[in-house]
Coordinates of C-alpha atoms and ligand atoms in Angstrom, one line a residue:
M351 CA -6.4 26.2 -18.0
D352 CA -6.5 26.6 -14.5
K353 CA -4.5 24.7 -11.7
T354 CA -7.5 22.9 -10.2
D355 CA -8.6 22.1 -13.9
R356 CA -5.2 20.5 -15.1
L357 CA -4.7 18.4 -11.9
R358 CA -8.7 17.2 -12.4
E359 CA -7.7 16.3 -15.8
L360 CA -4.4 14.2 -14.8
D361 CA -6.1 12.7 -12.1
K362 CA -8.5 11.3 -14.6
L363 CA -5.8 10.4 -17.0
Y364 CA -3.7 8.0 -14.4
V365 CA -5.4 7.8 -10.7
W366 CA -7.8 4.7 -10.0
H367 CA -9.8 5.5 -7.1
P368 CA -10.5 2.9 -4.6
F369 CA -14.1 1.6 -3.9
T370 CA -15.2 4.0 -6.9
R371 CA -16.9 4.0 -10.0
M372 CA -14.8 5.1 -12.1
R373 CA -17.2 5.5 -15.3
E374 CA -18.8 8.4 -12.5
W375 CA -15.6 9.9 -11.6
L376 CA -14.5 10.7 -14.9
E377 CA -17.7 12.1 -15.4
G378 CA -17.5 14.7 -12.3
E379 CA -15.4 17.5 -11.2
P380 CA -13.4 15.8 -8.3
L381 CA -12.7 17.7 -5.5
I382 CA -8.9 18.0 -4.8
I383 CA -7.3 18.4 -1.6
E384 CA -4.2 20.5 -0.9
R385 CA -3.7 21.1 2.2
A386 CA -5.4 21.0 6.0
E387 CA -5.5 22.6 9.4
G388 CA -7.2 21.1 12.1
V389 CA -10.5 19.8 11.1
Y390 CA -10.5 21.6 7.8
L391 CA -9.6 20.1 4.4
I392 CA -8.7 22.6 2.2
D393 CA -8.9 22.0 -1.9
T394 CA -6.9 23.5 -4.6
D395 CA -9.3 26.3 -4.9
G396 CA -8.8 27.3 -1.2
R397 CA -12.1 26.4 -0.3
R398 CA -12.3 24.7 3.3
Y399 CA -14.7 22.0 4.5
I400 CA -14.9 20.2 8.0
D401 CA -13.1 16.3 7.8
G402 CA -16.4 14.8 8.7
V403 CA -14.9 11.3 8.5
S404 CA -11.8 12.0 10.0
S405 CA -10.1 11.2 6.4
L406 CA -11.6 7.6 6.2
W407 CA -11.3 7.2 10.2
V408 CA -7.8 8.0 10.8
T409 CA -7.4 11.3 11.6
V410 CA -7.2 11.7 15.8
H411 CA -6.1 15.2 17.0
G412 CA -6.9 17.1 13.9
H413 CA -4.4 17.9 10.8
R414 CA -1.3 19.6 10.9
K415 CA -1.0 18.8 14.6
R416 CA 2.1 20.3 15.8
E417 CA 3.8 17.7 18.1
L418 CA 2.9 15.0 15.2
D419 CA 4.5 16.9 12.7
R420 CA 7.6 17.4 14.7
A421 CA 7.7 14.0 15.3
I422 CA 8.1 13.0 12.0
K423 CA 10.9 16.0 11.3
E424 CA 12.8 15.2 14.2
Q425 CA 13.2 11.4 13.2
L426 CA 14.2 12.4 9.7
R427 CA 16.8 13.8 10.9
K428 CA 18.0 10.0 12.1
V429 CA 16.8 7.3 9.9
A430 CA 13.5 7.4 7.9
H431 CA 13.8 3.4 7.2
S432 CA 15.4 0.3 8.7
T433 CA 14.0 -3.0 8.6
L434 CA 13.1 -5.1 11.6
L435 CA 14.0 -8.4 9.6
G436 CA 16.9 -8.9 11.6
L437 CA 17.5 -5.8 13.2
G438 CA 15.8 -3.5 16.0
N439 CA 15.0 0.2 15.4
V440 CA 14.6 2.8 18.4
P441 CA 10.9 4.0 17.8
S442 CA 9.4 0.1 17.1
I443 CA 10.7 -0.8 20.6
L444 CA 9.6 2.3 22.6
L445 CA 5.9 2.4 20.7
A446 CA 5.6 -1.4 21.5
E447 CA 6.9 -1.1 25.2
R448 CA 3.8 1.7 25.1
L449 CA 1.1 -0.1 23.2
V450 CA 1.6 -2.9 25.9
R451 CA 1.3 -0.4 28.4
I452 CA -2.2 0.9 27.3
A453 CA -3.6 -2.4 25.6
P454 CA -6.4 -4.8 27.8
K455 CA -4.0 -7.2 29.9
G456 CA -2.7 -10.2 28.6
L457 CA -1.4 -8.5 25.5
T458 CA 2.1 -8.6 25.9
K459 CA 3.9 -9.0 22.0
V460 CA 3.5 -6.3 19.2
F461 CA 3.7 -7.5 15.1
Y462 CA 3.9 -5.0 13.0
S463 CA 2.6 -4.3 9.4
D464 CA 1.4 -1.4 7.8
N465 CA -2.5 -1.6 7.3
G466 CA -5.7 -2.6 8.7
S467 CA -6.0 -5.4 6.3
T468 CA -2.6 -7.3 7.2
A469 CA -2.9 -6.5 10.8
V470 CA -5.9 -8.9 10.5
E471 CA -4.2 -11.7 8.2
I472 CA -1.3 -11.6 10.7
A473 CA -3.7 -12.4 13.4
L474 CA -5.9 -15.1 11.6
K475 CA -2.4 -17.0 10.6
L476 CA -1.3 -16.5 14.2
A477 CA -4.7 -18.2 15.9
F478 CA -4.2 -20.8 12.6
Y479 CA -1.0 -22.1 13.7
Y480 CA -1.2 -21.8 17.5
W481 CA -3.6 -24.8 17.4
Q482 CA -1.4 -26.7 14.7
K483 CA 1.1 -26.5 17.4
R484 CA -1.5 -27.2 20.1
G485 CA -1.8 -30.6 18.7
L486 CA -5.5 -29.5 17.4
P487 CA -4.9 -29.1 14.2
E488 CA -9.0 -29.3 13.2
K489 CA -9.2 -25.9 14.6
K490 CA -8.4 -24.3 11.2
R491 CA -11.5 -22.2 10.6
F492 CA -13.0 -18.7 11.6
L493 CA -16.2 -17.9 13.5
A494 CA -17.3 -14.2 12.2
F495 CA -20.3 -12.0 12.4
T496 CA -22.8 -10.9 9.8
G497 CA -22.0 -7.6 8.5
A498 CA -18.5 -8.4 9.0
Y499 CA -15.6 -6.1 7.6
H500 CA -12.1 -6.8 8.2
G501 CA -10.0 -5.7 5.0
D502 CA -9.9 -6.4 1.4
T503 CA -7.3 -9.0 1.2
I504 CA -8.2 -12.3 0.4
G505 CA -8.3 -13.8 3.6
T506 CA -9.7 -10.8 5.5
M507 CA -12.6 -10.6 2.9
S508 CA -12.7 -14.7 3.9
V509 CA -14.3 -13.5 7.4
G510 CA -15.9 -10.5 5.9
E511 CA -19.3 -10.5 4.8
I512 CA -20.4 -7.7 2.9
D513 CA -22.1 -8.6 -0.5
V514 CA -21.1 -5.7 -2.4
F515 CA -17.3 -6.0 -1.1
V516 CA -16.4 -9.7 -1.2
G517 CA -19.5 -11.2 -3.3
R518 CA -18.2 -11.8 -6.6
Y519 CA -14.7 -12.8 -5.1
R520 CA -16.1 -15.7 -2.9
P521 CA -14.6 -18.4 -5.8
L522 CA -11.6 -17.3 -4.1
L523 CA -12.5 -17.4 -0.4
F524 CA -12.2 -20.1 2.3
P525 CA -15.4 -20.9 4.2
S526 CA -16.2 -19.1 7.6
Y527 CA -18.7 -19.9 10.3
R528 CA -21.2 -16.8 10.8
A529 CA -22.8 -15.6 13.8
P530 CA -25.4 -12.9 13.8
Y531 CA -24.4 -9.7 14.9
P532 CA -26.4 -7.4 17.1
Y533 CA -28.1 -5.0 14.3
C534 CA -30.9 -4.1 17.1
Y535 CA -32.8 -1.9 14.5
R536 CA -32.9 -4.7 12.3
C537 CA -32.9 -7.6 15.0
P538 CA -31.3 -10.6 13.4
V539 CA -33.6 -12.8 15.9
G540 CA -36.6 -10.6 15.8
K541 CA -36.5 -9.5 19.2
T542 CA -36.2 -5.9 21.2
Y543 CA -33.1 -4.8 23.4
P544 CA -33.0 -4.8 26.2
D545 CA -36.0 -7.5 26.8
C546 CA -34.2 -9.8 24.2
A547 CA -31.3 -10.1 27.2
I548 CA -28.8 -10.6 24.1
A549 CA -30.7 -13.7 22.7
C550 CA -28.4 -13.1 19.6
L551 CA -25.6 -14.8 22.1
E552 CA -27.8 -18.3 21.8
R553 CA -26.8 -18.1 18.6
L554 CA -23.4 -17.6 18.6
E555 CA -23.4 -20.7 21.2
A556 CA -25.2 -23.0 19.2
V557 CA -22.6 -22.3 16.7
L558 CA -19.6 -22.9 18.7
K559 CA -21.6 -25.5 20.4
R560 CA -21.6 -27.7 16.9
S561 CA -18.4 -26.9 15.8
H562 CA -15.9 -25.7 18.1
E563 CA -13.3 -28.3 17.4
R564 CA -13.3 -26.9 14.1
I565 CA -12.8 -23.3 15.1
A566 CA -9.6 -21.5 15.7
A567 CA -10.7 -18.2 16.4
C568 CA -13.7 -15.9 16.7
I569 CA -13.0 -12.5 14.9
I570 CA -15.3 -9.4 16.0
E571 CA -15.7 -5.7 15.6
P572 CA -15.5 -4.8 19.3
F573 CA -18.8 -2.8 19.8
V574 CA -18.7 -1.0 16.3
Q575 CA -19.4 -2.7 13.3
G576 CA -17.6 0.2 10.8
A577 CA -18.5 -0.8 7.5
A578 CA -21.6 -2.5 8.1
G579 CA -23.0 0.9 8.8
M580 CA -21.6 1.8 12.3
V581 CA -24.0 -0.7 13.8
V582 CA -23.5 -0.6 17.7
A583 CA -23.8 -3.9 19.6
P584 CA -25.2 -3.3 23.3
T585 CA -23.2 -3.6 26.2
G586 CA -22.9 -6.9 27.6
F587 CA -22.7 -8.4 23.9
L588 CA -18.8 -8.5 23.7
K589 CA -18.3 -9.5 27.1
G590 CA -20.7 -12.8 26.1
V591 CA -18.6 -13.2 23.2
R592 CA -15.5 -13.5 25.6
R593 CA -17.4 -15.4 28.0
L594 CA -18.5 -18.5 25.2
T595 CA -15.1 -18.1 23.2
K596 CA -13.4 -19.3 26.8
K597 CA -16.0 -22.0 27.1
Y598 CA -15.4 -23.6 24.0
N599 CA -11.8 -22.6 23.6
V600 CA -11.9 -20.4 20.9
L601 CA -9.3 -17.7 20.4
L602 CA -11.2 -14.1 20.2
I603 CA -9.5 -11.4 18.0
A604 CA -10.5 -8.1 18.7
D605 CA -10.8 -6.2 15.1
E606 CA -10.2 -2.7 16.7
V607 CA -9.1 -1.5 13.2
A608 CA -11.8 1.3 13.6
T609 CA -12.4 1.5 17.1
G610 CA -9.2 1.8 18.8
F611 CA -7.5 5.2 19.9
G612 CA -10.3 6.9 21.5
R613 CA -12.9 6.7 18.7
T614 CA -15.3 5.1 21.2
G615 CA -14.6 7.4 24.0
R616 CA -12.3 4.9 25.7
M617 CA -8.7 3.8 24.1
F618 CA -10.2 0.4 23.0
A619 CA -13.4 -0.8 22.8
C620 CA -12.9 -3.7 24.4
Q621 CA -12.2 -1.6 27.7
W622 CA -15.8 -0.4 27.6
D623 CA -17.1 -4.4 28.5
D624 CA -13.8 -5.2 30.3
V625 CA -12.7 -7.7 27.7
S626 CA -9.2 -9.1 27.1
P627 CA -8.9 -10.8 23.9
D628 CA -6.2 -13.1 22.5
L629 CA -5.2 -11.2 19.5
M630 CA -6.1 -7.6 19.1
C631 CA -5.9 -5.6 15.7
L632 CA -4.6 -2.1 15.4
A633 CA -4.2 0.5 12.2
K634 CA -6.3 3.3 11.6
G635 CA -5.5 5.7 14.3
I636 CA -2.6 4.3 15.6
T637 CA 0.0 7.5 14.0
G638 CA -3.1 9.9 14.2
G639 CA -3.5 9.8 10.8
Y640 CA -0.7 10.4 9.5
L641 CA 1.3 7.5 8.4
P642 CA 0.3 4.0 7.2
L643 CA 1.0 1.6 10.2
A644 CA -0.5 -1.2 12.0
A645 CA 0.0 -3.7 14.8
T646 CA -1.6 -7.0 15.9
L647 CA -0.9 -7.7 19.5
S648 CA -0.7 -11.0 21.1
T649 CA -1.1 -13.1 24.0
E650 CA 2.0 -14.5 25.7
A651 CA 0.6 -17.8 24.5
I652 CA 0.4 -17.7 21.1
F653 CA 3.7 -15.9 20.9
R654 CA 5.2 -19.2 22.8
A655 CA 3.5 -21.4 20.4
H656 CA 5.9 -19.9 17.7
L657 CA 8.9 -20.5 19.6
G658 CA 9.5 -23.9 18.4
T659 CA 12.0 -25.8 20.8
K660 CA 15.6 -25.6 21.1
R661 CA 16.2 -28.7 18.9
S662 CA 13.6 -27.4 16.8
P663 CA 13.4 -23.8 16.9
D664 CA 10.2 -21.9 14.6
A665 CA 9.5 -19.0 13.7
F666 CA 6.8 -16.9 12.5
Y667 CA 7.1 -16.8 8.7
H668 CA 5.5 -13.4 7.7
G669 CA 6.7 -10.4 7.7
H670 CA 6.2 -6.8 5.2
T671 CA 8.7 -4.6 3.9
Y672 CA 8.0 -1.7 5.9
T673 CA 7.4 -3.7 9.2
G674 CA 8.1 -1.1 11.9
N675 CA 9.0 1.7 9.9
P676 CA 10.7 4.3 12.1
L677 CA 8.9 7.3 10.6
A678 CA 5.6 5.7 11.4
C679 CA 6.2 4.2 15.1
S680 CA 7.7 7.8 16.1
V681 CA 4.3 9.6 14.9
A682 CA 2.5 6.7 16.7
L683 CA 4.2 7.7 19.8
A684 CA 3.8 11.0 19.4
N685 CA 0.1 10.4 19.0
L686 CA 0.3 8.3 22.4
E687 CA 1.9 11.2 23.6
V688 CA -0.6 14.0 22.8
F689 CA -3.7 11.6 24.2
E690 CA -1.7 11.5 27.8
K691 CA -0.4 15.2 27.8
E692 CA -3.7 16.6 26.7
R693 CA -6.3 13.8 28.7
V694 CA -7.8 13.4 25.4
L695 CA -10.1 10.7 26.6
D696 CA -11.4 12.8 29.2
R697 CA -11.6 16.6 27.4
M698 CA -13.4 14.7 24.6
Q699 CA -16.2 13.6 26.8
P700 CA -18.7 16.9 26.9
V701 CA -18.2 17.0 22.7
V702 CA -19.0 13.5 23.1
E703 CA -22.3 14.5 25.1
L704 CA -23.0 17.0 22.7
F705 CA -22.5 14.9 19.7
S706 CA -25.1 12.6 21.1
Q707 CA -27.7 15.4 21.9
L708 CA -27.2 16.6 18.4
L709 CA -27.5 13.0 17.0
E710 CA -31.1 12.6 18.6
G711 CA -32.4 15.2 17.2
F712 CA -32.2 13.7 13.9
R713 CA -34.7 11.1 14.9
E714 CA -37.4 13.7 14.3
L715 CA -36.6 13.6 10.6
K716 CA -38.9 11.9 7.9
H717 CA -36.8 9.7 6.6
V718 CA -34.3 8.9 9.3
G719 CA -34.9 5.3 10.7
D720 CA -32.0 4.9 12.9
V721 CA -29.2 6.9 14.4
R722 CA -26.4 4.8 16.2
Y723 CA -23.3 6.1 18.1
K724 CA -20.8 5.2 20.4
G725 CA -18.0 8.1 21.4
L726 CA -17.7 9.9 18.3
M727 CA -18.5 7.3 15.9
A728 CA -21.9 7.5 14.2
G729 CA -24.4 6.0 11.8
I730 CA -27.7 8.1 10.7
E731 CA -29.9 5.5 8.6
L732 CA -32.4 6.7 6.3
V733 CA -34.9 4.8 5.1
E734 CA -37.9 5.2 2.6
D735 CA -40.7 4.5 5.0
K736 CA -39.9 5.1 8.9
R737 CA -43.1 3.0 10.4
T738 CA -42.1 -0.2 8.1
K739 CA -38.2 0.5 8.1
K740 CA -38.4 0.0 4.3
P741 CA -34.9 0.8 2.6
Y742 CA -35.2 3.2 -0.1
R743 CA -34.1 1.7 -3.7
V744 CA -30.4 1.0 -4.3
E745 CA -29.9 2.9 -7.4
L746 CA -31.8 6.2 -5.8
R747 CA -28.5 6.3 -4.1
M748 CA -30.2 8.5 -1.3
G749 CA -26.7 8.1 1.0
N750 CA -24.7 9.5 -1.8
R751 CA -26.8 12.5 -2.6
V752 CA -26.9 13.7 0.9
C753 CA -23.3 13.6 1.3
M754 CA -23.1 15.5 -1.9
K755 CA -25.2 17.9 -0.6
A756 CA -23.5 18.4 2.2
R757 CA -20.2 19.2 0.4
D758 CA -21.7 22.1 -1.1
K759 CA -22.3 23.2 2.5
G760 CA -18.6 22.7 3.7
V761 CA -18.6 19.5 5.2
I762 CA -16.9 16.2 3.7
V763 CA -18.9 12.8 5.0
R764 CA -19.0 9.8 2.9
P765 CA -21.8 6.9 3.2
L766 CA -22.2 3.6 3.6
G767 CA -25.2 2.3 1.3
D768 CA -27.7 4.6 2.8
T769 CA -26.1 5.2 5.9
I770 CA -24.5 8.5 6.5
V771 CA -21.3 7.9 9.0
V772 CA -20.3 10.8 10.9
M773 CA -16.5 10.3 12.7
P774 CA -15.2 13.6 12.9
P775 CA -11.5 13.8 14.4
L776 CA -11.5 13.9 18.5
S777 CA -10.0 17.1 18.6
I778 CA -13.5 18.6 17.2
K779 CA -14.8 21.5 19.1
K780 CA -18.3 22.0 20.0
R781 CA -18.9 24.7 17.4
E782 CA -17.2 22.9 14.6
L783 CA -19.2 19.9 15.6
R784 CA -22.6 22.0 15.3
A785 CA -21.8 23.1 12.0
L786 CA -20.9 19.9 11.2
L787 CA -24.0 18.0 12.4
S788 CA -25.9 20.9 11.0
A789 CA -24.9 20.7 7.7
I790 CA -25.9 17.1 7.6
Y791 CA -29.3 18.0 8.9
E792 CA -30.2 20.7 6.4
S793 CA -28.7 17.8 3.4
I794 CA -30.9 14.9 4.7
R795 CA -33.8 17.1 5.0
E796 CA -33.3 18.9 1.6
V797 CA -32.4 15.2 -0.4
T798 CA -35.0 13.1 1.2
E799 CA -38.2 15.3 1.7
G800 CA -37.1 17.6 -0.9
A801 CA -37.2 15.3 -3.6
S802 CA -39.7 12.5 -3.3
R803 CA -39.3 10.0 -6.0
Ligands
PLP1718 C1 -10.9 -0.1 7.7 C2 -10.6 -1.4 8.6 C3 -10.0 -2.8 8.0 C4 -9.2 -2.3 7.1 O1 -8.1 -1.5 7.0 P1 -7.2 -1.2 5.9 O2 -5.9 -0.3 6.3 O3 -8.0 -0.4 4.7 O4 -6.7 -2.1 5.1 C5 -9.9 -4.1 8.7 N1 -11.0 -3.7 10.0 C6 -12.2 -2.6 10.2 C7 -12.4 -3.1 11.2 C8 -11.6 -1.8 9.6 O5 -12.6 -0.7 9.7

């Protein structure tokens, strides 16, 4: 038995994969990654694949980036882990200072955790307690958007809305208020952009007007709803959300877990609309895709609400064992240094330009209903009938079939339903980007036009 077969057998015996139909997995021949280099993943048989989804939206400067490898090695010579409960550590301090420096203004404090879901849970708890201390205890609910995804824990599922993920757990969840996200291809208020003048904001205002006394915070994925299928909001929507949340005395939580660290072409998506949220959640790209780390950034006001008084001191009673892990913080620092030294945000602009040009070409395909993108995040929505926008039957699993076809062409992508997600590392070269998109183009064509069922 060769190495790959043996590993496959062990994987099937012992590993339970996330968001995976294990029944199918056990019957398939899973691909096992052993190494990587730049934008390429390399499997146990030495085959190379372009990492078209940045290893689930995390890889920023490519794999095995020398500066990031080195940061971890250097930190290893000092200390791998030391707790933030009652102690400080060097990289967590330097990183916090740096994050505050690049964040939208008003965010001055950094609370660490280790994944996107915890970063959001923390924001929800901070927002809730803030109003308790401000003497408005009825403000204890959250307002979230249709199609939202904020993580897989109980609290984050409660503000999430994607039915396949959260539907079965609903009896466990707390209720949230809901307003429509501008999914312009299938407009929730039946209008067309830009004639609509972003009319969905009126629906948001209606909810706020009626219920603001019970709402602690509004949580949003700024500009791009990732898991909903890379739904891109028009410029001005986020600004409108900020204006309305201020008007109705509701905090704004920006979940930048997917959009942060250059993904949309700016460091943070909020910066496109010049918006400063009250809380900002960061994870995924924060370490350049190396180690699990997250941060929830807060305003001074929310921080101060948790101080208590001299006679009755208070604390934020929350913390994870690996909070502020020095190895993760040191590679996150190195990640930000690369952004600065290599002027990544400037240098990616021609690649972003090429990306949009190539993506526009997908509209000519017979079963591509919509193409949405911002920066280097894109979703290509497949439909059975372009004229009526009728989706494919779910059982056909067209998105999945396209991605499996792309794998044969040396590309790793993962669909969200029938939307093909394309999210390469920011470091991708033009030549690699062309290869990636042409493999996806051909895969869509072959699967949707070859096999009409
Ligand atoms: C991925 C994601 C999360 C959850 O992050 P995990 O690290 O998987 O827990 C939360 N919000 C958004 C917008 C995400 O894309």
